[in-house]
Coordinates of C-alpha atoms and ligand atoms in Angstrom, one line a residue:
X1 CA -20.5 16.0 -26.1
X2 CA -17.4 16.9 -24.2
X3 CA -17.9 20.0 -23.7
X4 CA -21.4 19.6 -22.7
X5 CA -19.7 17.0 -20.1
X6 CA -17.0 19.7 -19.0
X7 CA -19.9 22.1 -18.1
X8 CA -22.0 20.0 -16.2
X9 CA -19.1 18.8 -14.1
X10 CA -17.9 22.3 -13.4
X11 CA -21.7 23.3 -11.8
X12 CA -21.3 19.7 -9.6
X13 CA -18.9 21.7 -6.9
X14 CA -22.3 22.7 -5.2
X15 CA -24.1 19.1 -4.2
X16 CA -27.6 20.7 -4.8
X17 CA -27.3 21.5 -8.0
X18 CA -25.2 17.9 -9.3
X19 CA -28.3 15.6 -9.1
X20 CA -29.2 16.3 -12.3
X21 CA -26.7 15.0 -14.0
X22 CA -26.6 11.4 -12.3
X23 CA -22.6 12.5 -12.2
X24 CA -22.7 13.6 -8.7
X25 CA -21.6 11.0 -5.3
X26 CA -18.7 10.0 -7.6
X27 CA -16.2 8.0 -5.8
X28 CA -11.9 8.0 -5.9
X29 CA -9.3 5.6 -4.9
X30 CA -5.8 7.0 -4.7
X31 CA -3.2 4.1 -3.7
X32 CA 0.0 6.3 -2.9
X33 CA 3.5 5.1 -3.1
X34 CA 6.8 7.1 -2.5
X35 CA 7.9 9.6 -0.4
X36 CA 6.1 12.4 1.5
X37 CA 5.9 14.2 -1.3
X38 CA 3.1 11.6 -2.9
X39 CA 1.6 12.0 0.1
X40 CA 0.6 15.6 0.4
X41 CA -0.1 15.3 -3.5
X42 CA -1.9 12.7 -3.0
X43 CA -4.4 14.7 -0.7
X44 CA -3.7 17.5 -3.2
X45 CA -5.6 15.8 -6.1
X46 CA -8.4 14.5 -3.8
X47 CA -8.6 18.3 -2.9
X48 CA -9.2 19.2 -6.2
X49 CA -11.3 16.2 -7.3
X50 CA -13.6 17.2 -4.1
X51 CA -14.5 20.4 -6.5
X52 CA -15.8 17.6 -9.3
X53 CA -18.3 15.8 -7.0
X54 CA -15.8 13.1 -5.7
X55 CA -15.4 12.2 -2.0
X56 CA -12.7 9.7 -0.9
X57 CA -12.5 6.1 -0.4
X58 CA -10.7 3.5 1.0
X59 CA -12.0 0.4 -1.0
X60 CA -10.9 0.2 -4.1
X61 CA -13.7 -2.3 -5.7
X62 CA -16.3 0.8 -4.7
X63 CA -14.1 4.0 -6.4
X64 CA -15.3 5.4 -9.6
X65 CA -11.8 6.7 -10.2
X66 CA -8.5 5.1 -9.2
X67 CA -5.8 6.6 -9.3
X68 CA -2.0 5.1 -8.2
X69 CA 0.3 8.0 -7.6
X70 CA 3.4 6.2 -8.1
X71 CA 7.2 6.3 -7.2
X72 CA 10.2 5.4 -9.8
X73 CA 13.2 5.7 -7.1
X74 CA 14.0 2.0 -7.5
X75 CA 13.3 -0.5 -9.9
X76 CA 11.3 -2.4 -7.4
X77 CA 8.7 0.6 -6.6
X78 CA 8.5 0.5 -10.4
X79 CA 7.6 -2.7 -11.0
X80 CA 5.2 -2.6 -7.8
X81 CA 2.9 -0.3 -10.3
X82 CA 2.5 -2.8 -13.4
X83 CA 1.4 -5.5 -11.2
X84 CA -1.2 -3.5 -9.3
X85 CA -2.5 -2.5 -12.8
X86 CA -2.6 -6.0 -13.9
X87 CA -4.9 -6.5 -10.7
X88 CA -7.1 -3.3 -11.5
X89 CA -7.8 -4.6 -15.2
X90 CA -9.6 -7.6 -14.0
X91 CA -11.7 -5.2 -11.7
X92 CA -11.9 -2.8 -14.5
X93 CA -13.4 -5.3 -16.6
X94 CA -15.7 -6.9 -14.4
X95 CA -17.1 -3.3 -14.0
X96 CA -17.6 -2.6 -18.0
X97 CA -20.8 -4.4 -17.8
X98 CA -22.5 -2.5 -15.4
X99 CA -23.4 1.6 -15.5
X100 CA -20.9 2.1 -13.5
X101 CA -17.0 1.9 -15.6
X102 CA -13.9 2.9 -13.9
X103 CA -11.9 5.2 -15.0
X104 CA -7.6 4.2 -14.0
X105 CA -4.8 6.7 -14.0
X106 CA -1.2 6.8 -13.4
X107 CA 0.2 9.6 -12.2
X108 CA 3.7 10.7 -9.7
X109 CA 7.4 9.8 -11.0
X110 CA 6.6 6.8 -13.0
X111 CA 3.9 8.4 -15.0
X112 CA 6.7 11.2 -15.4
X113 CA 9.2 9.0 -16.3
X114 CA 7.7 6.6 -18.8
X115 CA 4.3 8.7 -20.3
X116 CA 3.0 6.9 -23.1
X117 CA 4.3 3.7 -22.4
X118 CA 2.4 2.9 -19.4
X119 CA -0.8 2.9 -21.5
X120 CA 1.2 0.8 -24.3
X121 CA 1.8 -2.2 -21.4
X122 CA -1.3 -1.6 -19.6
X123 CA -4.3 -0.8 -22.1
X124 CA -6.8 -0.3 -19.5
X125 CA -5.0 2.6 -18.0
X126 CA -7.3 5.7 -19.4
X127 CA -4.8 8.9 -18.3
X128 CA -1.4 9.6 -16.9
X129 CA -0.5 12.9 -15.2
X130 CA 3.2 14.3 -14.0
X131 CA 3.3 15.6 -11.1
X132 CA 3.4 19.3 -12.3
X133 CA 0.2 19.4 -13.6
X134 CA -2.2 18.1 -11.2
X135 CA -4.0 21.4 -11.2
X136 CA -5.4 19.9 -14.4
X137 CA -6.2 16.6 -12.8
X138 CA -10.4 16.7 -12.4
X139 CA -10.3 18.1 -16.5
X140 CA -8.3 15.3 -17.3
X141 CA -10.7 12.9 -15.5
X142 CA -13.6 14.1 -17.5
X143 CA -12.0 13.8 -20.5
X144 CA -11.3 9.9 -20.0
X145 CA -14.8 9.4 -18.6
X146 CA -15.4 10.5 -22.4
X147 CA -13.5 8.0 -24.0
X148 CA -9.4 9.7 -24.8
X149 CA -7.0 8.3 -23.5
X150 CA -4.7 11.0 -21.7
X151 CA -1.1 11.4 -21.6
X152 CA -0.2 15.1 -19.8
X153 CA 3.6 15.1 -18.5
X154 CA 4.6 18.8 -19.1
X155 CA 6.3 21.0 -16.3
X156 CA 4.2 23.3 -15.0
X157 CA 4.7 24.2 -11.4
X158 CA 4.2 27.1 -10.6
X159 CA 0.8 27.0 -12.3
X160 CA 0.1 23.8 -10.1
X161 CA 0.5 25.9 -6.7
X162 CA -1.5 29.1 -8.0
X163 CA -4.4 27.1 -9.0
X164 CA -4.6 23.8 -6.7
X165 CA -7.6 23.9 -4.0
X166 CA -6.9 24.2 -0.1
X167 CA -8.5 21.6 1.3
X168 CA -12.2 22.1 3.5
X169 CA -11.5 22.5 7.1
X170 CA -13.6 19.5 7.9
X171 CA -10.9 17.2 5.3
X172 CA -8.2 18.9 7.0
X173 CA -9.6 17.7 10.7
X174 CA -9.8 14.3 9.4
X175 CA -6.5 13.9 8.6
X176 CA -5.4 14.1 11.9
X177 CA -3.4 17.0 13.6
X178 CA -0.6 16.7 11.7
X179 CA 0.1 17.8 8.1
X180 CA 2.6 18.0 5.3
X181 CA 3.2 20.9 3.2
X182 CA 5.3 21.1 0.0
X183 CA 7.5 24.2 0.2
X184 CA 9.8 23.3 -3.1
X185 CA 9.8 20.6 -5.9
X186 CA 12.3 19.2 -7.6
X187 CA 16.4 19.2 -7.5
X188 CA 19.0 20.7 -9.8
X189 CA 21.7 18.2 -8.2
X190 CA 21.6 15.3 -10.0
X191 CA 23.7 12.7 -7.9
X192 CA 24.2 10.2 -10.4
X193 CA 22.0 7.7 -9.0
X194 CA 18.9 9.3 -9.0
X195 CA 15.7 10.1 -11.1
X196 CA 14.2 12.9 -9.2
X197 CA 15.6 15.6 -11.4
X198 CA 14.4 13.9 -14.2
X199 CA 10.8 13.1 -12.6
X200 CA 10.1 16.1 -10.8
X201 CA 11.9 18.5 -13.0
X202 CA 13.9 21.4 -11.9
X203 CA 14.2 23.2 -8.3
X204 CA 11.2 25.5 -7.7
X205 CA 10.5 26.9 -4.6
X206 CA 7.0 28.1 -3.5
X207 CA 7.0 32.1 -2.3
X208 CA 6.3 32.7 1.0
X209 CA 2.9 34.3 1.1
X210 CA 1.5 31.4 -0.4
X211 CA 3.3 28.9 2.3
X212 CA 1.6 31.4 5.2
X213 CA -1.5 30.8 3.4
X214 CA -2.1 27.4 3.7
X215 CA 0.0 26.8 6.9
X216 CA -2.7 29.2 8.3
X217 CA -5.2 27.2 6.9
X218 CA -4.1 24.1 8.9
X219 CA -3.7 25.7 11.7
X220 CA -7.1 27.6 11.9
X221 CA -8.2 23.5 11.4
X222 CA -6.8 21.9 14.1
X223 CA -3.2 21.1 12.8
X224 CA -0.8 21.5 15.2
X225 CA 2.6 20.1 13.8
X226 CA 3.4 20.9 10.2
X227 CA 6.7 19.1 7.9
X228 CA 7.6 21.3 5.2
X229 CA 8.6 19.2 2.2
X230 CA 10.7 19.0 -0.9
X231 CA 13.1 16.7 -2.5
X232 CA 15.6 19.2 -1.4
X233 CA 13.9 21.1 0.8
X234 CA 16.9 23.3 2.7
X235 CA 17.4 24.9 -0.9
X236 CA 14.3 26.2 -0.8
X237 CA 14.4 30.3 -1.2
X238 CA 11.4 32.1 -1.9
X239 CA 10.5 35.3 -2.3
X240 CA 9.4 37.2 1.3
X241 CA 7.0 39.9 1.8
X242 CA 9.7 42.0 1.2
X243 CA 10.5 40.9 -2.4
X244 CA 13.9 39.4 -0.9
X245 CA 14.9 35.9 -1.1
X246 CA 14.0 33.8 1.9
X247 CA 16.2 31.0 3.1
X248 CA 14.5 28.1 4.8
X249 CA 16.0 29.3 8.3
X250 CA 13.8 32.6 7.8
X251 CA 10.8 30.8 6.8
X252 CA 10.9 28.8 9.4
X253 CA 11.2 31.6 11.8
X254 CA 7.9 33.3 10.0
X255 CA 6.1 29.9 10.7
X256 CA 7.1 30.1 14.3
X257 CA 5.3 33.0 14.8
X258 CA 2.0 31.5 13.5
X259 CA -0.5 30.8 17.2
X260 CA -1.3 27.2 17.9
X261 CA 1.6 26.0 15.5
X262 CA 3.5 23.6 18.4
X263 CA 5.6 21.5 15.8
X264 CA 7.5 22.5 12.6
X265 CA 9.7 19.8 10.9
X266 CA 11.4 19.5 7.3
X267 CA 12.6 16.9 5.3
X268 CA 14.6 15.9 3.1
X269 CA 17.6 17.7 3.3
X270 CA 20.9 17.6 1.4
X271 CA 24.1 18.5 3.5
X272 CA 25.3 21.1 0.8
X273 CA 22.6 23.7 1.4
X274 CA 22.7 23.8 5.2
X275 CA 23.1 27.4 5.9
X276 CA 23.9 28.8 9.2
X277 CA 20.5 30.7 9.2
X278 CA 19.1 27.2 9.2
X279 CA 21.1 25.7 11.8
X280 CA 20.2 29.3 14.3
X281 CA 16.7 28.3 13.7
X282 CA 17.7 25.0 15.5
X283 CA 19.1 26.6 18.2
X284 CA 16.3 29.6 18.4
X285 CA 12.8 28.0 17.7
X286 CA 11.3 25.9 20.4
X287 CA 8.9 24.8 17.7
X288 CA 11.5 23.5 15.7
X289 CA 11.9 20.0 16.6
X290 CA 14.8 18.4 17.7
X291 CA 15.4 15.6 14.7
X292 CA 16.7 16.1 11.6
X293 CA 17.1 13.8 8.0
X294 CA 20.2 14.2 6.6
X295 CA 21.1 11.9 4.2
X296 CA 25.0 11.3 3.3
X297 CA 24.4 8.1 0.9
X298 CA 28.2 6.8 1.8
X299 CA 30.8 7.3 4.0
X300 CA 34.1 7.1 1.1
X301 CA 34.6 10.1 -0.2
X302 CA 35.6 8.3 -3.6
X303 CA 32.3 7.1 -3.7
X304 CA 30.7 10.5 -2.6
X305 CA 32.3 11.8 -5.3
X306 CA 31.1 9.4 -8.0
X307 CA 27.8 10.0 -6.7
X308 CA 28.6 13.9 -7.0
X309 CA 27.5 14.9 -3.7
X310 CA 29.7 17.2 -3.7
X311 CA 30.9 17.1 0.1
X312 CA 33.2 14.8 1.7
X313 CA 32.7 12.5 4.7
X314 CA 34.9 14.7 6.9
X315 CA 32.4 17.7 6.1
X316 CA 29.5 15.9 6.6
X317 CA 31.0 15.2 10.5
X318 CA 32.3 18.9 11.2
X319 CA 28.4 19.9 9.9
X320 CA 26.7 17.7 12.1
X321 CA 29.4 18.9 15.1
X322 CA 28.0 22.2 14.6
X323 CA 24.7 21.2 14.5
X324 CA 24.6 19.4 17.7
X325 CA 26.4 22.5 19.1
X326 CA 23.6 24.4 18.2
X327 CA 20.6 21.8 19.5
X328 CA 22.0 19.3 22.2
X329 CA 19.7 17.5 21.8
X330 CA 19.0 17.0 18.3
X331 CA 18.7 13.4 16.8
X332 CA 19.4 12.5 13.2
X333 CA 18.7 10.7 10.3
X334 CA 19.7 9.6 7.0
X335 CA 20.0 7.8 3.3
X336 CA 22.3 5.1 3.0
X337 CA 22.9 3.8 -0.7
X338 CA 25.4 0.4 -0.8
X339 CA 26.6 -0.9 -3.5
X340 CA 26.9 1.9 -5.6
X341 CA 29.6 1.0 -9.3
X342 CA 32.9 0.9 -8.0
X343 CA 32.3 0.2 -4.4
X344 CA 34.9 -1.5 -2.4
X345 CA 35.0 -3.8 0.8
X346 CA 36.3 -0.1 2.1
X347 CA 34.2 2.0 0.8
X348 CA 31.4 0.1 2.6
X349 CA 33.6 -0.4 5.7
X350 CA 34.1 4.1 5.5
X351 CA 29.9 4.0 5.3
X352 CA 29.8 1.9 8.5
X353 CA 32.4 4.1 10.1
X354 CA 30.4 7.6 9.5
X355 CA 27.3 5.1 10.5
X356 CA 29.3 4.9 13.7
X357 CA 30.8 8.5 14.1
X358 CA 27.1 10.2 13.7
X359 CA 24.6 8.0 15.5
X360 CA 21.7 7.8 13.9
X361 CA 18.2 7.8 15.6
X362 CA 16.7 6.6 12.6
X363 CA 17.6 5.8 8.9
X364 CA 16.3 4.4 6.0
X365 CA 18.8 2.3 4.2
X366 CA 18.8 0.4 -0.1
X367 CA 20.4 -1.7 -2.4
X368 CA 21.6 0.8 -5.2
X369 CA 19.4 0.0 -8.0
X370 CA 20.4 1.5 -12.0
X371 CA 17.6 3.4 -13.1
X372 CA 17.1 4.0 -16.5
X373 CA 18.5 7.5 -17.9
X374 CA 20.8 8.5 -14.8
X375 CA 24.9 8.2 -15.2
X376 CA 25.0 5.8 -12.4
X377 CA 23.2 3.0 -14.6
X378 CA 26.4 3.6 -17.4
X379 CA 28.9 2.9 -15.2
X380 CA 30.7 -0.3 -15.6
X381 CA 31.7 -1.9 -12.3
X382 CA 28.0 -2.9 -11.3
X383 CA 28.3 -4.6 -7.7
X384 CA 26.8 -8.4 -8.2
X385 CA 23.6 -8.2 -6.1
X386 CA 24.8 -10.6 -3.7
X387 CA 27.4 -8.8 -2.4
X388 CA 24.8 -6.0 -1.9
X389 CA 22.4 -7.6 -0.1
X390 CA 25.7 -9.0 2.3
X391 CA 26.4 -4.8 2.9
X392 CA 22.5 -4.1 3.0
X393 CA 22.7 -6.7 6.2
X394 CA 25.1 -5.6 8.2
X395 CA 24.4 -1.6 7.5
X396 CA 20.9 -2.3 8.8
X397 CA 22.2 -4.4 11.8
X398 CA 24.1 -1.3 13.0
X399 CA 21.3 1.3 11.9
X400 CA 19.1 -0.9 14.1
X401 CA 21.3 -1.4 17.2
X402 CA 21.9 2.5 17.3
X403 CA 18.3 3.3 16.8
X404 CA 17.7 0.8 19.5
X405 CA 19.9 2.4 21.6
X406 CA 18.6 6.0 21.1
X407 CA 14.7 4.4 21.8
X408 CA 16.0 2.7 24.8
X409 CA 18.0 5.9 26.3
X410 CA 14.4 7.6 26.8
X411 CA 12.7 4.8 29.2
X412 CA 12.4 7.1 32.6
X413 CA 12.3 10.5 30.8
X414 CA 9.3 13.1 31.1
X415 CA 9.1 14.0 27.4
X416 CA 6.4 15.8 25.0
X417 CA 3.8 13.5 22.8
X418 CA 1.6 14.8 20.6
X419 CA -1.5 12.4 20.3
X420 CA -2.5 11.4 16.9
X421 CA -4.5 8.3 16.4
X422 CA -6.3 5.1 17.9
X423 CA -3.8 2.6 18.6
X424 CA -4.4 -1.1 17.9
X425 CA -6.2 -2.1 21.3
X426 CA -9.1 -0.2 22.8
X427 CA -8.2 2.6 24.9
X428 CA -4.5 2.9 23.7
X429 CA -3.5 5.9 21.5
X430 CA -0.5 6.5 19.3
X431 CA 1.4 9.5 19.7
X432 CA 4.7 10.9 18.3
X433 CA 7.7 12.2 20.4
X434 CA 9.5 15.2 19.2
X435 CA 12.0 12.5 18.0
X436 CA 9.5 11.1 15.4
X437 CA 9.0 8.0 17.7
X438 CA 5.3 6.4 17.8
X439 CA 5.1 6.6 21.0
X440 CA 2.1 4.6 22.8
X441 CA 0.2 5.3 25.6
X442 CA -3.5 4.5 27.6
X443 CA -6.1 7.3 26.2
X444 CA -9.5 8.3 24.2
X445 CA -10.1 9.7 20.8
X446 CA -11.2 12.9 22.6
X447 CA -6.9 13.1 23.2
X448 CA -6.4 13.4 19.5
X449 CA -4.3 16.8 19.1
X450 CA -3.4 17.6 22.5
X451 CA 0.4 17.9 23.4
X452 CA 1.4 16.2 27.0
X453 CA 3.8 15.6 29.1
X454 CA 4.1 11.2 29.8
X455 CA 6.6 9.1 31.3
X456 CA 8.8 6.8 28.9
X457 CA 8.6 3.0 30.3
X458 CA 9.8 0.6 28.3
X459 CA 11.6 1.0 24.7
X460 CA 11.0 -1.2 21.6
X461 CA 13.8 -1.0 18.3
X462 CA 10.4 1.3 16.4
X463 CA 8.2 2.3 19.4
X464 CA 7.9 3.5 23.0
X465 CA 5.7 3.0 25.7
X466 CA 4.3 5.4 28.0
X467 CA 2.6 6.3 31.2
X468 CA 0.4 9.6 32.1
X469 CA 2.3 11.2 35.1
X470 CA -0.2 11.5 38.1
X471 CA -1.1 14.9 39.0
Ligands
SAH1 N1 16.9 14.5 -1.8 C1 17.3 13.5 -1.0 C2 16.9 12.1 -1.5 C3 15.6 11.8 -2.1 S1 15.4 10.2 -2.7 C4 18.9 13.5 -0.9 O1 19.5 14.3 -1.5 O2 19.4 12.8 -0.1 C5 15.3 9.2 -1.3 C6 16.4 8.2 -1.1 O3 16.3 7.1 -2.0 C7 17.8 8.7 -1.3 O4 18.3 9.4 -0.2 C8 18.6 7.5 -1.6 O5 19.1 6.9 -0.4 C9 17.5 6.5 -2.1 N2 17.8 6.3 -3.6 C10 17.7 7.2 -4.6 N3 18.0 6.7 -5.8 C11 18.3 5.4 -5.5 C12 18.8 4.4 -6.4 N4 19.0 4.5 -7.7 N5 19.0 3.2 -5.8 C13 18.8 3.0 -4.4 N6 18.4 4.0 -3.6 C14 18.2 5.2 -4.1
SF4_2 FE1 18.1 12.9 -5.9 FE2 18.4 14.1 -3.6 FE3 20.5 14.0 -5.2 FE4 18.4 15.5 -5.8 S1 19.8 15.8 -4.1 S2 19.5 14.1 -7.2 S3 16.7 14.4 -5.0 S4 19.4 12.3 -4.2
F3S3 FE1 9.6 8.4 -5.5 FE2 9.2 10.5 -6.9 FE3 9.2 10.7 -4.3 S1 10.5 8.9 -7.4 S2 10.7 9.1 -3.8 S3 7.8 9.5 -5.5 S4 10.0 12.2 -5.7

C-alpha cells in the first residue's frame, strides 16, 4: 500500500497525468511563525510540495495539509503553537467524517527542539520535521496520509539545499519583487540565552555556485531586491568558483554584478564576524543598502560577557564608528535582551546608554525568557518579571523616540522606493525605502516592482508618506 501510494504521488508533478488517482488539486496551509528564516522555508516546503500536486492556500478550513512551521526563541512563541493545535484538532475532527481528512504537521525550531513530544500533548498532530530535512517533507506527507505518525529531526543540511526545488517563475512573481534567500543555517556561538544552536544545529554555509543559482532565478522572475539570510549570516564562507573560501563581503560583491538585481540586504548579523571585506562592500556597492541589523543584546559588558558575546560595549561603538565612516548614511538596527540573571539597575541603565550612543533606526526589543536546555535558564539570579517588563518599557520608549526621529528626519527628502504591494485604500501602494521603511504613496498595481524617485511628506513612528515628484 505505501509504496503503491509513493508511486502514484511521484507521477502527480505533471497535472495531466494526477487525475487518476483522485490525489491531485491537493491543498496546504503553512501558518509561519519566527524569523525570516521560517519564512523563506516556509516557501521552501510549499516549493517542494508544489512537485506532489499541492498549490497554496490561505484558509485554513479548505487545506488538505497544514502545516505550522514554528519558532522556539521564547517561551511565549512556544506556547503560541500548542494552542493553535488545540484549535486545529476540532477542525481536524470535524473533517474525519468526510473523504476529505487532514493531515497536521509540526515542523521549524519547536518541532526541533521537542520531537516526539509534540505528538505526545497533541495526538492529532500526524508528522514533525526539523528544519534540516525538509527536502524530505512531500515523502513524509504521504507517509501520514497512510496512517504513521512521523517524527524526522536529524541534521541534514547540506542534503536539504542539493535537493530542495527552485520555485516556478510564476510563484516567484507572486511573491512580489522582493525575496529572501538563506545563505547559511545555524550558529556555533551559543550566547547563553539562546536555542538556535540547538534548533538549527551547527553553522553551515551554502557554496556559492548554488547562491548564484537561485539568486539568478529570482532575478530572471522579476525580483529586484534580495536579503540574504542566516542566523548568523556575516559568518557565512563558502566555497567560490575558485575552490577558495568566500567571505560575505565577496559574495556580496558577486551578487552585485548580477543585471536587474537593484537591492541586496542581509540579516542577522553578529558584531564578532564583521570583517573589513564586509564593511568595503558597504562603502563600494550601490546595491548594498544603506541599513544594517546588528544586534548587541546589552550595553554592560558584565552582562555581555555572561551572555558570551564575546565583544564589549566599547567595541561594539568603535565598529559601528567605522561603519558609518564607510556608508554615511547607513542606519542601524538591533536585539535588545533585558533582564538577562544578574542584571543590575546599571546594567540596564549601560543598555540605554549604547541605545543612546548608536541611534537606532529600528530595533526589535524582549523580555529574556529561560528556555529549556541553554546555561542562561541555570543561572540563579532570575530577574522577577516585573522588574522586566519596568526595563522592557522604558527601552522601547527610547527605541521608539529614536526611530521616530530617524522617520521624521526624511519628510522633504527625494529618496528611492521600491513599490511592493496594494496599500489599504484604493489607489495607494506600499513601498519600501532603502531604510526598510514602508513607505506609502498614490499608485496602481501596474507600479509593483519599479524603483522611483518620491518626495517624503509627512513621517509616522513605523511609516512614511509620499508624493510622486512632477516631471
Ligand atoms: N543571531 C542573532 C539573533 C537571532 S535570535 C544574534 O546573534 O544577535 C533573534 C533575537 O531574539 C535575538 O537577537 C535576541 O534579542 C532574541 N532572543 C533570543 N533568545 C532569547 C531569549 N531566551 N529571551 C529573549 N529574547 C531572546
Ligand atoms: Fe543565538 Fe545569535 Fe547567539 Fe547564535 S549568535 S547563539 S543565533 S543569539
Ligand atoms: Fe525562531 Fe528558529 Fe528563527 S527559534 S527565531 S524560528 S531560528
Amino acid at each position: 500500500m505505501s509504496n503503491q501510494l509513493s508511486s502514484k504521488a511521484e507521477n502527480t508533478s505533471s497535472k495531466s497525468n494526477a487525475p487518476i488517482t483522485g490525489d491531485s488539486d491537493k491543498k496546504v496551509f503553512i501558518k509561519t511563525y519566527g524569523c525570516q528564516m521560517n519564512v523563506y522555508d516556509s516557501q521552501r516546503m510549499n516549493d517542494a510540495l508544489a512537485k506532489d500536486g499541492y498549490s497554496e492556500t490561505q484558509d485554513m478550513e479548505d487545506a488538505d495539509l497544514i502545516l505550522l512551521n514554528t519558532c522556539h526563541i521564547r517561551e511565549k512563541a512556544a506556547e503560541k503553537v500548542y494552542s493553535e493545535l488545540g484549535r486545529i484538532r476540532k477542525l481536524k475532527e470535524a473533517r474525519s467524517e468526510g473523504n476529505r481528512p487532514v493531515t497536521l504537521g509540526v515542523t521549524g525550531c519547536v518541532a526541533q527542539a521537542e520531537g516526539q513530544e509534540i505528538i505526545r500533548r497533541e495526538r492529532s498532530v500526524d508528522l514533525v520535521v526539523g528544519p534540516q530535512t525538509y527536502h524530505q517533507i512531500p515523502q513524509i506527507v504521504r507517509r501520514a496520509r497512510d496512517g504513521e505518525k512521523v517524527v524526522q529531526t536529524e541534521f541534514a543540511i547540506e542534503e536539504k539545499f542539493e535537493t530542495l526545488p527552485l520555485a516556478s517563475t510564476k510563484k516567484i512573481r507572486s511573491r512580489g519583487p522582493t525575496a529572501f534567500l538563506t545563505v547559511q543555517e545555524g550558529c556555533d556561538k551559543f550566547c547563553t540565552f539562546c536555542v538556535v544552536p540547538y534548533t538549527r544545529g551547527a553553522e553551515v554555509s551554502r557554496p556559492v555556485a548554488q547562491i548564484l543559482e537561485e539568486a539568478q532565478k529570482l532575478i530572471d522572475s522579476g525580483v529586484r531586491e534580495i536579503t540574504l539570510l542566516g542566523q548568523n549570516v556575516n559568518a557565512w564562507h563558502g566555497l567560490g568558483h575558485d575552490e577558495r573560501e568566500w567571505g560575505l563581503g565577496e559574495l556580496l560583491r558577486e551578487l552585485d554584478k548580477i543585471e536587474g538585481l537593484d537591492r541586496l540586504r542581509y540579516v542577522t548579523s553578529h558584531p564578532r564576524d564583521m570583517e573589513q571585506s564586509l564593511i568595503d562592500a558597504h562603502r563600494d556597492l550601490k546595491s548594498l543598502m544603506p541599513y544594517l541589523h546588528l544586534p548587541v543584546q546589552a550595553g554592560s559588558d558584565r552582562i555581555l560577557k555572561a551572555m558570551n558575546r564575546k565583544h564589549t560595549a566599547a567595541e561594539y561603538i568603535a565598529m559601528i564608528r567605522k561603519i558609518k565612516e564607510a556608508r554615511p548614511d547607513i542606519a542601524m538596527s538591533g536585539d535588545f535582551i533585558v533582564g538577562f540573571p544578574g542584571e543590575t539597575d546599571q546594567d540596564f541603565e549601560d543598555t540605554l546608554q549604547i541605545v543612546r550612543d548608536t541611534e537606532y533606526a529600528q530595533a526589535f526589543s524582549f523580555k529574556y525568557s529561560p528556555r529549556p536546555g541553554t546555561p542562561g535558564a541555570e543561572l540563579e539570579d532570575q530577574v522577577p518579571e516585573d522588574v522586566k517588563s519596568e526595563r522592557l518599557q522604558r527601552l522601547q520608549a527610547l527605541l521608539n523616540e529614536q526611530q521616530y526621529d530617524f522617520n521624521k528626519g526624511l519628510v522633504g527628502k527625494t529618496i528611492d522606493v521600491l513599490i511592493e504591494k496594494r496599500g489599504k485604500t484604493e489607489g495607494q501602494m506600499i513601498g519600501r525605502s532603502p531604510w526598510l521603511q514602508s513607505v506609502i504613496l498614490a499608485g496602481s498595481e501596474e507600479d509593483i516592482g519599479k524603483i522611483i524617485p518620491v518626495k517624503i511628506v509627512h513621517a509616522a513612528p513605523n511609516s512614511l508618506n509620499a508624493e510622486h515628484i512632477s516631471a
